mmCIF file with all atom_site columns, C-alpha atoms in Angstrom:
data_model
loop_
_atom_site.group_PDB
_atom_site.id
_atom_site.type_symbol
_atom_site.label_atom_id
_atom_site.label_alt_id
_atom_site.label_comp_id
_atom_site.label_asym_id
_atom_site.label_entity_id
_atom_site.label_seq_id
_atom_site.pdbx_PDB_ins_code
_atom_site.Cartn_x
_atom_site.Cartn_y
_atom_site.Cartn_z
_atom_site.occupancy
_atom_site.B_iso_or_equiv
_atom_site.pdbx_formal_charge
_atom_site.auth_seq_id
_atom_site.auth_comp_id
_atom_site.auth_asym_id
_atom_site.auth_atom_id
_atom_site.pdbx_PDB_model_num
ATOM 1   C CA . UNK B 1 1   ? -7.332  0.182   1.274   1.00 79.00 ? 1   UNK B CA 1
ATOM 2   C CA . UNK B 1 2   ? -7.933  -3.232  -0.233  1.00 80.00 ? 2   UNK B CA 1
ATOM 3   C CA . UNK B 1 3   ? -6.040  -4.737  -3.182  1.00 78.00 ? 3   UNK B CA 1
ATOM 4   C CA . UNK B 1 4   ? -8.779  -3.748  -5.643  1.00 84.00 ? 4   UNK B CA 1
ATOM 5   C CA . UNK B 1 5   ? -8.610  -0.092  -4.588  1.00 87.00 ? 5   UNK B CA 1
ATOM 6   C CA . UNK B 1 6   ? -4.818  -0.239  -4.657  1.00 84.00 ? 6   UNK B CA 1
ATOM 7   C CA . UNK B 1 7   ? -4.848  -1.605  -8.205  1.00 85.00 ? 7   UNK B CA 1
ATOM 8   C CA . UNK B 1 8   ? -7.274  1.149   -9.185  1.00 88.00 ? 8   UNK B CA 1
ATOM 9   C CA . UNK B 1 9   ? -5.033  3.786   -7.584  1.00 89.00 ? 9   UNK B CA 1
ATOM 10  C CA . UNK B 1 10  ? -2.002  2.524   -9.488  1.00 86.00 ? 10  UNK B CA 1
ATOM 11  C CA . UNK B 1 11  ? -3.907  3.042   -12.754 1.00 89.00 ? 11  UNK B CA 1
ATOM 12  C CA . UNK B 1 12  ? -5.165  6.546   -11.894 1.00 89.00 ? 12  UNK B CA 1
ATOM 13  C CA . UNK B 1 13  ? -3.638  9.675   -13.346 1.00 89.00 ? 13  UNK B CA 1
ATOM 14  C CA . UNK B 1 14  ? -2.136  12.192  -10.928 1.00 86.00 ? 14  UNK B CA 1
ATOM 15  C CA . UNK B 1 15  ? -5.230  14.349  -11.347 1.00 91.00 ? 15  UNK B CA 1
ATOM 16  C CA . UNK B 1 16  ? -7.500  11.425  -10.463 1.00 93.00 ? 16  UNK B CA 1
ATOM 17  C CA . UNK B 1 17  ? -5.325  10.600  -7.439  1.00 92.00 ? 17  UNK B CA 1
ATOM 18  C CA . UNK B 1 18  ? -5.584  14.197  -6.230  1.00 92.00 ? 18  UNK B CA 1
ATOM 19  C CA . UNK B 1 19  ? -9.373  14.144  -6.697  1.00 96.00 ? 19  UNK B CA 1
ATOM 20  C CA . UNK B 1 20  ? -9.616  10.891  -4.720  1.00 95.00 ? 20  UNK B CA 1
ATOM 21  C CA . UNK B 1 21  ? -7.455  12.381  -1.954  1.00 94.00 ? 21  UNK B CA 1
ATOM 22  C CA . UNK B 1 22  ? -9.654  15.485  -1.830  1.00 95.00 ? 22  UNK B CA 1
ATOM 23  C CA . UNK B 1 23  ? -12.756 13.310  -1.471  1.00 95.00 ? 23  UNK B CA 1
ATOM 24  C CA . UNK B 1 24  ? -11.186 11.544  1.514   1.00 94.00 ? 24  UNK B CA 1
ATOM 25  C CA . UNK B 1 25  ? -10.116 14.853  3.066   1.00 94.00 ? 25  UNK B CA 1
ATOM 26  C CA . UNK B 1 26  ? -13.633 16.245  2.635   1.00 95.00 ? 26  UNK B CA 1
ATOM 27  C CA . UNK B 1 27  ? -15.103 13.109  4.220   1.00 93.00 ? 27  UNK B CA 1
ATOM 28  C CA . UNK B 1 28  ? -12.751 13.494  7.183   1.00 93.00 ? 28  UNK B CA 1
ATOM 29  C CA . UNK B 1 29  ? -13.396 17.195  7.622   1.00 93.00 ? 29  UNK B CA 1
ATOM 30  C CA . UNK B 1 30  ? -17.163 17.063  7.271   1.00 93.00 ? 30  UNK B CA 1
ATOM 31  C CA . UNK B 1 31  ? -17.688 14.017  9.498   1.00 90.00 ? 31  UNK B CA 1
ATOM 32  C CA . UNK B 1 32  ? -14.748 14.283  11.895  1.00 89.00 ? 32  UNK B CA 1
ATOM 33  C CA . UNK B 1 33  ? -16.847 14.361  15.075  1.00 90.00 ? 33  UNK B CA 1
ATOM 34  C CA . UNK B 1 34  ? -19.112 11.495  14.020  1.00 92.00 ? 34  UNK B CA 1
ATOM 35  C CA . UNK B 1 35  ? -16.461 9.138   12.627  1.00 92.00 ? 35  UNK B CA 1
ATOM 36  C CA . UNK B 1 36  ? -15.159 6.423   14.898  1.00 93.00 ? 36  UNK B CA 1
ATOM 37  C CA . UNK B 1 37  ? -11.426 6.239   15.574  1.00 92.00 ? 37  UNK B CA 1
ATOM 38  C CA . UNK B 1 38  ? -11.043 3.126   13.409  1.00 93.00 ? 38  UNK B CA 1
ATOM 39  C CA . UNK B 1 39  ? -12.765 4.858   10.483  1.00 93.00 ? 39  UNK B CA 1
ATOM 40  C CA . UNK B 1 40  ? -10.512 7.903   10.841  1.00 93.00 ? 40  UNK B CA 1
ATOM 41  C CA . UNK B 1 41  ? -7.435  5.689   10.947  1.00 91.00 ? 41  UNK B CA 1
ATOM 42  C CA . UNK B 1 42  ? -8.545  3.853   7.808   1.00 92.00 ? 42  UNK B CA 1
ATOM 43  C CA . UNK B 1 43  ? -9.148  7.135   5.953   1.00 93.00 ? 43  UNK B CA 1
ATOM 44  C CA . UNK B 1 44  ? -5.738  8.480   7.026   1.00 91.00 ? 44  UNK B CA 1
ATOM 45  C CA . UNK B 1 45  ? -4.105  5.241   5.840   1.00 88.00 ? 45  UNK B CA 1
ATOM 46  C CA . UNK B 1 46  ? -5.915  5.558   2.502   1.00 91.00 ? 46  UNK B CA 1
ATOM 47  C CA . UNK B 1 47  ? -4.587  9.098   2.152   1.00 90.00 ? 47  UNK B CA 1
ATOM 48  C CA . UNK B 1 48  ? -1.070  7.919   2.911   1.00 85.00 ? 48  UNK B CA 1
ATOM 49  C CA . UNK B 1 49  ? -1.363  5.109   0.373   1.00 86.00 ? 49  UNK B CA 1
ATOM 50  C CA . UNK B 1 50  ? -2.591  7.464   -2.352  1.00 89.00 ? 50  UNK B CA 1
ATOM 51  C CA . UNK B 1 51  ? 0.237   9.865   -1.558  1.00 85.00 ? 51  UNK B CA 1
ATOM 52  C CA . UNK B 1 52  ? 2.731   7.010   -1.885  1.00 82.00 ? 52  UNK B CA 1
ATOM 53  C CA . UNK B 1 53  ? 1.290   6.001   -5.255  1.00 84.00 ? 53  UNK B CA 1
ATOM 54  C CA . UNK B 1 54  ? 1.735   9.586   -6.446  1.00 85.00 ? 54  UNK B CA 1
ATOM 55  C CA . UNK B 1 55  ? 5.258   9.766   -5.031  1.00 80.00 ? 55  UNK B CA 1
ATOM 56  C CA . UNK B 1 56  ? 6.209   6.510   -6.700  1.00 75.00 ? 56  UNK B CA 1
ATOM 57  C CA . UNK B 1 57  ? 5.144   7.975   -10.044 1.00 76.00 ? 57  UNK B CA 1
ATOM 58  C CA . UNK B 1 58  ? 7.395   10.954  -9.385  1.00 74.00 ? 58  UNK B CA 1
ATOM 59  C CA . UNK B 1 59  ? 10.315  8.635   -8.594  1.00 67.00 ? 59  UNK B CA 1
ATOM 60  C CA . UNK B 1 60  ? 10.217  9.316   -4.860  1.00 66.00 ? 60  UNK B CA 1
ATOM 61  C CA . UNK B 1 61  ? 10.502  6.121   -2.834  1.00 61.00 ? 61  UNK B CA 1
ATOM 62  C CA . UNK B 1 62  ? 10.081  5.618   0.889   1.00 60.00 ? 62  UNK B CA 1
ATOM 63  C CA . UNK B 1 63  ? 9.647   2.764   3.323   1.00 61.00 ? 63  UNK B CA 1
ATOM 64  C CA . UNK B 1 64  ? 5.902   3.149   2.948   1.00 64.00 ? 64  UNK B CA 1
ATOM 65  C CA . UNK B 1 65  ? 6.247   1.725   -0.563  1.00 68.00 ? 65  UNK B CA 1
ATOM 66  C CA . UNK B 1 66  ? 6.059   -1.708  1.024   1.00 76.00 ? 66  UNK B CA 1
ATOM 67  C CA . UNK B 1 67  ? 2.363   -1.077  1.640   1.00 72.00 ? 67  UNK B CA 1
ATOM 68  C CA . UNK B 1 68  ? 1.885   -0.655  -2.105  1.00 75.00 ? 68  UNK B CA 1
ATOM 69  C CA . UNK B 1 69  ? 3.230   -4.138  -2.742  1.00 82.00 ? 69  UNK B CA 1
ATOM 70  C CA . UNK B 1 70  ? 0.521   -6.676  -3.437  1.00 84.00 ? 70  UNK B CA 1
ATOM 71  C CA . UNK B 1 71  ? 0.719   -10.324 -2.510  1.00 85.00 ? 71  UNK B CA 1
ATOM 72  C CA . UNK B 1 72  ? 0.836   -11.313 -6.190  1.00 86.00 ? 72  UNK B CA 1
ATOM 73  C CA . UNK B 1 73  ? 3.685   -8.871  -6.880  1.00 87.00 ? 73  UNK B CA 1
ATOM 74  C CA . UNK B 1 74  ? 5.642   -10.200 -3.924  1.00 89.00 ? 74  UNK B CA 1
ATOM 75  C CA . UNK B 1 75  ? 5.174   -13.827 -4.989  1.00 88.00 ? 75  UNK B CA 1
ATOM 76  C CA . UNK B 1 76  ? 6.343   -12.919 -8.501  1.00 89.00 ? 76  UNK B CA 1
ATOM 77  C CA . UNK B 1 77  ? 9.437   -11.165 -7.116  1.00 90.00 ? 77  UNK B CA 1
ATOM 78  C CA . UNK B 1 78  ? 10.129  -14.057 -4.749  1.00 90.00 ? 78  UNK B CA 1
ATOM 79  C CA . UNK B 1 79  ? 10.554  -16.387 -7.729  1.00 89.00 ? 79  UNK B CA 1
ATOM 80  C CA . UNK B 1 80  ? 13.893  -14.768 -8.540  1.00 91.00 ? 80  UNK B CA 1
ATOM 81  C CA . UNK B 1 81  ? 14.790  -12.699 -5.479  1.00 91.00 ? 81  UNK B CA 1
ATOM 82  C CA . UNK B 1 82  ? 15.430  -13.315 -1.797  1.00 90.00 ? 82  UNK B CA 1
ATOM 83  C CA . UNK B 1 83  ? 13.651  -11.318 0.890   1.00 90.00 ? 83  UNK B CA 1
ATOM 84  C CA . UNK B 1 84  ? 16.929  -9.477  1.446   1.00 92.00 ? 84  UNK B CA 1
ATOM 85  C CA . UNK B 1 85  ? 17.054  -8.428  -2.217  1.00 91.00 ? 85  UNK B CA 1
ATOM 86  C CA . UNK B 1 86  ? 13.378  -7.446  -2.193  1.00 89.00 ? 86  UNK B CA 1
ATOM 87  C CA . UNK B 1 87  ? 13.957  -5.381  0.949   1.00 86.00 ? 87  UNK B CA 1
ATOM 88  C CA . UNK B 1 88  ? 16.892  -3.615  -0.703  1.00 83.00 ? 88  UNK B CA 1
ATOM 89  C CA . UNK B 1 89  ? 14.824  -2.929  -3.829  1.00 81.00 ? 89  UNK B CA 1
ATOM 90  C CA . UNK B 1 90  ? 11.996  -1.409  -1.747  1.00 80.00 ? 90  UNK B CA 1
ATOM 91  C CA . UNK B 1 91  ? 14.399  0.389   0.615   1.00 75.00 ? 91  UNK B CA 1
ATOM 92  C CA . UNK B 1 92  ? 13.040  -1.308  3.726   1.00 81.00 ? 92  UNK B CA 1
ATOM 93  C CA . UNK B 1 93  ? 14.482  -3.673  6.314   1.00 81.00 ? 93  UNK B CA 1
ATOM 94  C CA . UNK B 1 94  ? 14.234  -7.435  5.997   1.00 87.00 ? 94  UNK B CA 1
ATOM 95  C CA . UNK B 1 95  ? 12.226  -7.488  9.231   1.00 86.00 ? 95  UNK B CA 1
ATOM 96  C CA . UNK B 1 96  ? 9.708   -5.125  7.593   1.00 84.00 ? 96  UNK B CA 1
ATOM 97  C CA . UNK B 1 97  ? 9.305   -7.670  4.791   1.00 88.00 ? 97  UNK B CA 1
ATOM 98  C CA . UNK B 1 98  ? 8.695   -10.351 7.412   1.00 87.00 ? 98  UNK B CA 1
ATOM 99  C CA . UNK B 1 99  ? 6.053   -8.252  9.183   1.00 86.00 ? 99  UNK B CA 1
ATOM 100 C CA . UNK B 1 100 ? 4.396   -7.448  5.848   1.00 86.00 ? 100 UNK B CA 1
ATOM 101 C CA . UNK B 1 101 ? 4.289   -11.160 4.924   1.00 88.00 ? 101 UNK B CA 1
ATOM 102 C CA . UNK B 1 102 ? 2.710   -11.948 8.280   1.00 86.00 ? 102 UNK B CA 1
ATOM 103 C CA . UNK B 1 103 ? 0.117   -9.209  7.711   1.00 82.00 ? 103 UNK B CA 1
ATOM 104 C CA . UNK B 1 104 ? -0.680  -10.616 4.244   1.00 84.00 ? 104 UNK B CA 1
ATOM 105 C CA . UNK B 1 105 ? -0.741  -14.227 5.566   1.00 85.00 ? 105 UNK B CA 1
ATOM 106 C CA . UNK B 1 106 ? 2.084   -15.392 3.311   1.00 86.00 ? 106 UNK B CA 1
ATOM 107 C CA . UNK B 1 107 ? 3.911   -18.449 4.579   1.00 78.00 ? 107 UNK B CA 1
ATOM 108 C CA . UNK B 1 108 ? 7.101   -20.040 3.277   1.00 74.00 ? 108 UNK B CA 1
ATOM 109 C CA . UNK B 1 109 ? 5.204   -22.932 1.675   1.00 68.00 ? 109 UNK B CA 1
ATOM 110 C CA . UNK B 1 110 ? 3.291   -20.492 -0.482  1.00 65.00 ? 110 UNK B CA 1
ATOM 111 C CA . UNK B 1 111 ? 6.491   -18.791 -1.612  1.00 69.00 ? 111 UNK B CA 1
ATOM 112 C CA . UNK B 1 112 ? 8.373   -21.985 -2.431  1.00 68.00 ? 112 UNK B CA 1
ATOM 113 C CA . UNK B 1 113 ? 5.478   -23.813 -4.080  1.00 61.00 ? 113 UNK B CA 1
ATOM 114 C CA . UNK B 1 114 ? 5.639   -21.488 -7.097  1.00 54.00 ? 114 UNK B CA 1
#
């Protein structure tokens, strides 16, 4: 799920999230034998992301919440918080923050130039 879809998901109502999830489930079920493994993995990840967005609305947080963090949100948080504090806020390990930054191509110069 790209940042645009993630932003859209964060704005959706719970009903819209459920509808979106059902569309993905239907796509998986109807095309399971013809989908490539990478496509299946992407659809499963999208489902997990949508579930996390819904859980976050309900006040349920998990380590997967890190995947909901956008680069812009992280850079804004990094202005006033250390990675350790951000990790504590998101209930993840500091090493998970480091892996996430590597995945998002965020380097220390980018963080400190703000």
